């Protein structure tokens, strides 16, 4: 019954959609749950896989993966928050310039105060993330050294390159923020002079 209704619906549709339906029908007609693996398919334990050297290497790989993930997440958080911070700061600079050049009403000043509050919140978040990055950097350096000591030189070199790349990009974000903050300070200084 349901198949007839679906067929009627498909007749009204384009031929391509019928092909998709017929191609996907076997998935729904014969839904078999995955079978349990037999003895040949199961992983077999070997004594060499239980040695301390092997276990240390596996632990090192996990540590490097965790450090790499923390590095990526922290850098992304800093980058995203910095972009949002600069956007807010740019809006504030524009509003301050408007206030300098012409008479503005109270709603304009309210908007400036609101933006200052949002900017302060973003700045605090950036400072917290940068502080977090210091610890992630230490953790990543330790994971890199451990992987070197475990004999996994390529892993150590790769993680060190990722650390350097993230730190250089974070420095670029800091510099961009500082440049815009300097510009805002100048605009604010000019605004104070005009109020006298």
PDB file of C-alpha atoms in Angstrom:
ATOM      1  CA  UNK A   1       0.000   0.000   0.000  1.00  0.00           C
ATOM      2  CA  UNK A   2       2.714   2.456   0.957  1.00  0.00           C
ATOM      3  CA  UNK A   3       4.722   1.494  -2.113  1.00  0.00           C
ATOM      4  CA  UNK A   4       1.761   2.349  -4.378  1.00  0.00           C
ATOM      5  CA  UNK A   5       1.409   5.751  -2.757  1.00  0.00           C
ATOM      6  CA  UNK A   6       5.098   6.460  -3.159  1.00  0.00           C
ATOM      7  CA  UNK A   7       4.928   5.332  -6.786  1.00  0.00           C
ATOM      8  CA  UNK A   8       2.050   7.741  -7.444  1.00  0.00           C
ATOM      9  CA  UNK A   9       4.009  10.585  -5.913  1.00  0.00           C
ATOM     10  CA  UNK A  10       7.053   9.721  -7.983  1.00  0.00           C
ATOM     11  CA  UNK A  11       5.047   9.695 -11.218  1.00  0.00           C
ATOM     12  CA  UNK A  12       4.308  13.354 -10.630  1.00  0.00           C
ATOM     13  CA  UNK A  13       7.992  14.077 -10.103  1.00  0.00           C
ATOM     14  CA  UNK A  14      10.805  14.244 -12.627  1.00  0.00           C
ATOM     15  CA  UNK A  15      12.446  11.026 -13.898  1.00  0.00           C
ATOM     16  CA  UNK A  16      15.735  11.755 -12.120  1.00  0.00           C
ATOM     17  CA  UNK A  17      14.052  11.629  -8.755  1.00  0.00           C
ATOM     18  CA  UNK A  18      12.593   8.215  -9.620  1.00  0.00           C
ATOM     19  CA  UNK A  19      16.102   6.943 -10.303  1.00  0.00           C
ATOM     20  CA  UNK A  20      17.264   8.188  -6.921  1.00  0.00           C
ATOM     21  CA  UNK A  21      14.297   6.470  -5.300  1.00  0.00           C
ATOM     22  CA  UNK A  22      14.940   3.156  -7.007  1.00  0.00           C
ATOM     23  CA  UNK A  23      18.646   3.391  -6.225  1.00  0.00           C
ATOM     24  CA  UNK A  24      17.970   3.942  -2.530  1.00  0.00           C
ATOM     25  CA  UNK A  25      15.054   1.510  -2.200  1.00  0.00           C
ATOM     26  CA  UNK A  26      17.222  -1.542  -1.377  1.00  0.00           C
ATOM     27  CA  UNK A  27      18.544   0.272   1.668  1.00  0.00           C
ATOM     28  CA  UNK A  28      15.047   0.552   3.085  1.00  0.00           C
ATOM     29  CA  UNK A  29      13.612  -2.722   1.808  1.00  0.00           C
ATOM     30  CA  UNK A  30      16.330  -4.932   3.316  1.00  0.00           C
ATOM     31  CA  UNK A  31      17.654  -3.134   6.373  1.00  0.00           C
ATOM     32  CA  UNK A  32      20.000  -5.644   7.964  1.00  0.00           C
ATOM     33  CA  UNK A  33      21.682  -4.681  11.188  1.00  0.00           C
ATOM     34  CA  UNK A  34      25.455  -4.976  11.120  1.00  0.00           C
ATOM     35  CA  UNK A  35      26.630  -8.495  11.840  1.00  0.00           C
ATOM     36  CA  UNK A  36      28.887  -9.265  14.741  1.00  0.00           C
ATOM     37  CA  UNK A  37      32.438  -9.955  13.611  1.00  0.00           C
ATOM     38  CA  UNK A  38      33.519 -13.562  13.559  1.00  0.00           C
ATOM     39  CA  UNK A  39      36.766 -14.842  15.080  1.00  0.00           C
ATOM     40  CA  UNK A  40      38.776 -14.108  11.933  1.00  0.00           C
ATOM     41  CA  UNK A  41      37.626 -10.493  11.816  1.00  0.00           C
ATOM     42  CA  UNK A  42      38.299  -9.687  15.472  1.00  0.00           C
ATOM     43  CA  UNK A  43      41.546  -8.010  16.460  1.00  0.00           C
ATOM     44  CA  UNK A  44      44.072 -10.467  17.749  1.00  0.00           C
ATOM     45  CA  UNK A  45      46.310  -9.487  20.630  1.00  0.00           C
ATOM     46  CA  UNK A  46      50.002  -9.891  20.091  1.00  0.00           C
ATOM     47  CA  UNK A  47      52.646  -9.856  22.777  1.00  0.00           C
ATOM     48  CA  UNK A  48      54.620  -7.173  20.911  1.00  0.00           C
ATOM     49  CA  UNK A  49      51.598  -4.866  21.159  1.00  0.00           C
ATOM     50  CA  UNK A  50      51.675  -5.107  24.925  1.00  0.00           C
ATOM     51  CA  UNK A  51      55.294  -4.041  25.423  1.00  0.00           C
ATOM     52  CA  UNK A  52      56.058  -0.871  27.356  1.00  0.00           C
ATOM     53  CA  UNK A  53      57.665   0.700  24.317  1.00  0.00           C
ATOM     54  CA  UNK A  54      54.536   0.161  22.233  1.00  0.00           C
ATOM     55  CA  UNK A  55      52.239   1.424  25.002  1.00  0.00           C
ATOM     56  CA  UNK A  56      54.398   4.529  25.526  1.00  0.00           C
ATOM     57  CA  UNK A  57      54.275   5.289  21.814  1.00  0.00           C
ATOM     58  CA  UNK A  58      50.485   4.937  21.808  1.00  0.00           C
ATOM     59  CA  UNK A  59      50.233   7.241  24.824  1.00  0.00           C
ATOM     60  CA  UNK A  60      52.530   9.725  23.114  1.00  0.00           C
ATOM     61  CA  UNK A  61      50.385   9.696  19.986  1.00  0.00           C
ATOM     62  CA  UNK A  62      47.311  10.399  22.124  1.00  0.00           C
ATOM     63  CA  UNK A  63      49.131  13.243  23.908  1.00  0.00           C
ATOM     64  CA  UNK A  64      50.220  14.788  20.601  1.00  0.00           C
ATOM     65  CA  UNK A  65      46.687  14.517  19.210  1.00  0.00           C
ATOM     66  CA  UNK A  66      45.259  16.169  22.325  1.00  0.00           C
ATOM     67  CA  UNK A  67      47.856  18.936  22.222  1.00  0.00           C
ATOM     68  CA  UNK A  68      47.234  19.500  18.532  1.00  0.00           C
ATOM     69  CA  UNK A  69      43.486  19.686  19.064  1.00  0.00           C
ATOM     70  CA  UNK A  70      43.845  22.109  21.988  1.00  0.00           C
ATOM     71  CA  UNK A  71      46.209  24.235  19.899  1.00  0.00           C
ATOM     72  CA  UNK A  72      43.765  24.372  16.995  1.00  0.00           C
ATOM     73  CA  UNK A  73      40.715  25.127  19.131  1.00  0.00           C
ATOM     74  CA  UNK A  74      42.489  27.820  21.143  1.00  0.00           C
ATOM     75  CA  UNK A  75      43.925  29.516  18.070  1.00  0.00           C
ATOM     76  CA  UNK A  76      40.539  29.448  16.341  1.00  0.00           C
ATOM     77  CA  UNK A  77      38.880  30.935  19.430  1.00  0.00           C
ATOM     78  CA  UNK A  78      41.458  33.736  19.570  1.00  0.00           C
ATOM     79  CA  UNK A  79      41.183  34.427  15.849  1.00  0.00           C
ATOM     80  CA  UNK A  80      37.372  34.507  15.806  1.00  0.00           C
ATOM     81  CA  UNK A  81      37.062  36.623  18.940  1.00  0.00           C
ATOM     82  CA  UNK A  82      39.730  39.031  17.680  1.00  0.00           C
ATOM     83  CA  UNK A  83      37.844  39.534  14.419  1.00  0.00           C
ATOM     84  CA  UNK A  84      34.629  40.226  16.324  1.00  0.00           C
ATOM     85  CA  UNK A  85      36.545  42.598  18.624  1.00  0.00           C
ATOM     86  CA  UNK A  86      37.983  44.534  15.679  1.00  0.00           C
ATOM     87  CA  UNK A  87      34.568  44.774  14.016  1.00  0.00           C
ATOM     88  CA  UNK A  88      33.096  46.262  17.191  1.00  0.00           C
ATOM     89  CA  UNK A  89      36.063  48.594  17.587  1.00  0.00           C
ATOM     90  CA  UNK A  90      35.693  49.775  13.986  1.00  0.00           C
ATOM     91  CA  UNK A  91      31.999  50.523  14.572  1.00  0.00           C
ATOM     92  CA  UNK A  92      32.914  52.457  17.709  1.00  0.00           C
ATOM     93  CA  UNK A  93      35.538  54.490  15.852  1.00  0.00           C
ATOM     94  CA  UNK A  94      32.963  55.369  13.192  1.00  0.00           C
ATOM     95  CA  UNK A  95      30.439  56.445  15.834  1.00  0.00           C
ATOM     96  CA  UNK A  96      33.068  58.496  17.665  1.00  0.00           C
ATOM     97  CA  UNK A  97      34.065  60.229  14.423  1.00  0.00           C
ATOM     98  CA  UNK A  98      30.415  61.051  13.767  1.00  0.00           C
ATOM     99  CA  UNK A  99      30.147  62.509  17.261  1.00  0.00           C
ATOM    100  CA  UNK A 100      33.241  64.659  16.623  1.00  0.00           C
ATOM    101  CA  UNK A 101      32.114  65.968  13.237  1.00  0.00           C
ATOM    102  CA  UNK A 102      28.491  66.766  14.033  1.00  0.00           C
ATOM    103  CA  UNK A 103      26.005  67.164  16.830  1.00  0.00           C
ATOM    104  CA  UNK A 104      24.507  63.821  17.770  1.00  0.00           C
ATOM    105  CA  UNK A 105      21.515  62.882  19.886  1.00  0.00           C
ATOM    106  CA  UNK A 106      21.368  60.834  23.068  1.00  0.00           C
ATOM    107  CA  UNK A 107      20.622  57.571  21.266  1.00  0.00           C
ATOM    108  CA  UNK A 108      23.959  57.938  19.463  1.00  0.00           C
ATOM    109  CA  UNK A 109      25.781  58.203  22.806  1.00  0.00           C
ATOM    110  CA  UNK A 110      23.777  55.260  24.140  1.00  0.00           C
ATOM    111  CA  UNK A 111      24.948  53.202  21.187  1.00  0.00           C
ATOM    112  CA  UNK A 112      28.548  54.245  21.911  1.00  0.00           C
ATOM    113  CA  UNK A 113      28.182  53.128  25.530  1.00  0.00           C
ATOM    114  CA  UNK A 114      26.672  49.817  24.458  1.00  0.00           C
ATOM    115  CA  UNK A 115      29.535  49.203  22.021  1.00  0.00           C
ATOM    116  CA  UNK A 116      32.108  50.052  24.695  1.00  0.00           C
ATOM    117  CA  UNK A 117      30.526  47.460  26.973  1.00  0.00           C
ATOM    118  CA  UNK A 118      30.600  44.801  24.243  1.00  0.00           C
ATOM    119  CA  UNK A 119      34.194  45.697  23.381  1.00  0.00           C
ATOM    120  CA  UNK A 120      35.225  45.335  27.013  1.00  0.00           C
ATOM    121  CA  UNK A 121      33.632  41.876  27.169  1.00  0.00           C
ATOM    122  CA  UNK A 122      35.399  40.774  23.957  1.00  0.00           C
ATOM    123  CA  UNK A 123      38.708  42.138  25.239  1.00  0.00           C
ATOM    124  CA  UNK A 124      38.358  40.135  28.463  1.00  0.00           C
ATOM    125  CA  UNK A 125      37.582  36.988  26.469  1.00  0.00           C
ATOM    126  CA  UNK A 126      40.637  37.542  24.248  1.00  0.00           C
ATOM    127  CA  UNK A 127      42.875  38.034  27.287  1.00  0.00           C
ATOM    128  CA  UNK A 128      41.510  34.823  28.823  1.00  0.00           C
ATOM    129  CA  UNK A 129      42.075  32.859  25.598  1.00  0.00           C
ATOM    130  CA  UNK A 130      45.615  34.222  25.246  1.00  0.00           C
ATOM    131  CA  UNK A 131      46.329  33.168  28.839  1.00  0.00           C
ATOM    132  CA  UNK A 132      44.922  29.735  28.014  1.00  0.00           C
ATOM    133  CA  UNK A 133      47.147  29.644  24.940  1.00  0.00           C
ATOM    134  CA  UNK A 134      50.220  30.007  27.162  1.00  0.00           C
ATOM    135  CA  UNK A 135      49.330  26.745  28.891  1.00  0.00           C
ATOM    136  CA  UNK A 136      48.396  25.027  25.632  1.00  0.00           C
ATOM    137  CA  UNK A 137      51.792  26.095  24.281  1.00  0.00           C
ATOM    138  CA  UNK A 138      53.534  24.521  27.288  1.00  0.00           C
ATOM    139  CA  UNK A 139      51.485  21.336  26.903  1.00  0.00           C
ATOM    140  CA  UNK A 140      52.251  21.172  23.178  1.00  0.00           C
ATOM    141  CA  UNK A 141      55.967  21.706  23.780  1.00  0.00           C
ATOM    142  CA  UNK A 142      55.943  18.885  26.337  1.00  0.00           C
ATOM    143  CA  UNK A 143      54.088  16.568  23.935  1.00  0.00           C
ATOM    144  CA  UNK A 144      56.583  17.438  21.206  1.00  0.00           C
ATOM    145  CA  UNK A 145      59.523  16.604  23.471  1.00  0.00           C
ATOM    146  CA  UNK A 146      57.912  13.353  24.602  1.00  0.00           C
ATOM    147  CA  UNK A 147      57.325  12.280  21.012  1.00  0.00           C
ATOM    148  CA  UNK A 148      60.971  13.038  20.224  1.00  0.00           C
ATOM    149  CA  UNK A 149      62.111  10.942  23.191  1.00  0.00           C
ATOM    150  CA  UNK A 150      59.805   8.105  22.102  1.00  0.00           C
ATOM    151  CA  UNK A 151      61.593   8.011  18.752  1.00  0.00           C
ATOM    152  CA  UNK A 152      58.839   9.638  16.714  1.00  0.00           C
ATOM    153  CA  UNK A 153      60.859  12.491  15.245  1.00  0.00           C
ATOM    154  CA  UNK A 154      58.421  13.313  12.431  1.00  0.00           C
ATOM    155  CA  UNK A 155      55.567  13.694  14.884  1.00  0.00           C
ATOM    156  CA  UNK A 156      57.706  15.953  17.056  1.00  0.00           C
ATOM    157  CA  UNK A 157      58.746  18.139  14.122  1.00  0.00           C
ATOM    158  CA  UNK A 158      55.177  18.395  12.835  1.00  0.00           C
ATOM    159  CA  UNK A 159      53.815  19.458  16.216  1.00  0.00           C
ATOM    160  CA  UNK A 160      56.622  21.987  16.656  1.00  0.00           C
ATOM    161  CA  UNK A 161      55.785  23.488  13.262  1.00  0.00           C
ATOM    162  CA  UNK A 162      52.112  23.700  14.229  1.00  0.00           C
ATOM    163  CA  UNK A 163      53.062  25.439  17.478  1.00  0.00           C
ATOM    164  CA  UNK A 164      55.229  27.982  15.652  1.00  0.00           C
ATOM    165  CA  UNK A 165      52.544  28.571  13.033  1.00  0.00           C
ATOM    166  CA  UNK A 166      49.826  29.114  15.647  1.00  0.00           C
ATOM    167  CA  UNK A 167      52.011  31.458  17.709  1.00  0.00           C
ATOM    168  CA  UNK A 168      52.955  33.552  14.680  1.00  0.00           C
ATOM    169  CA  UNK A 169      49.312  33.848  13.609  1.00  0.00           C
ATOM    170  CA  UNK A 170      48.289  34.793  17.140  1.00  0.00           C
ATOM    171  CA  UNK A 171      50.960  37.496  17.119  1.00  0.00           C
ATOM    172  CA  UNK A 172      49.456  38.838  13.879  1.00  0.00           C
ATOM    173  CA  UNK A 173      46.037  38.958  15.580  1.00  0.00           C
ATOM    174  CA  UNK A 174      47.531  40.779  18.583  1.00  0.00           C
ATOM    175  CA  UNK A 175      49.230  43.315  16.309  1.00  0.00           C
ATOM    176  CA  UNK A 176      46.020  43.933  14.350  1.00  0.00           C
ATOM    177  CA  UNK A 177      44.138  44.482  17.601  1.00  0.00           C
ATOM    178  CA  UNK A 178      46.831  46.846  18.894  1.00  0.00           C
ATOM    179  CA  UNK A 179      46.803  48.931  15.710  1.00  0.00           C
ATOM    180  CA  UNK A 180      43.052  49.411  15.887  1.00  0.00           C
ATOM    181  CA  UNK A 181      43.211  50.158  19.625  1.00  0.00           C
ATOM    182  CA  UNK A 182      45.809  52.858  18.915  1.00  0.00           C
ATOM    183  CA  UNK A 183      43.539  54.379  16.282  1.00  0.00           C
ATOM    184  CA  UNK A 184      40.621  54.299  18.725  1.00  0.00           C
ATOM    185  CA  UNK A 185      42.743  55.991  21.391  1.00  0.00           C
ATOM    186  CA  UNK A 186      43.551  58.823  18.971  1.00  0.00           C
ATOM    187  CA  UNK A 187      39.879  59.271  18.064  1.00  0.00           C
ATOM    188  CA  UNK A 188      38.910  59.267  21.725  1.00  0.00           C
ATOM    189  CA  UNK A 189      41.628  61.832  22.481  1.00  0.00           C
ATOM    190  CA  UNK A 190      40.314  64.080  19.708  1.00  0.00           C
ATOM    191  CA  UNK A 191      36.779  63.671  21.036  1.00  0.00           C
ATOM    192  CA  UNK A 192      37.885  64.806  24.496  1.00  0.00           C
ATOM    193  CA  UNK A 193      39.657  67.852  23.036  1.00  0.00           C
ATOM    194  CA  UNK A 194      36.530  68.854  21.112  1.00  0.00           C
ATOM    195  CA  UNK A 195      34.395  68.657  24.249  1.00  0.00           C
ATOM    196  CA  UNK A 196      36.456  71.387  25.974  1.00  0.00           C
TER     197      UNK A 196
END
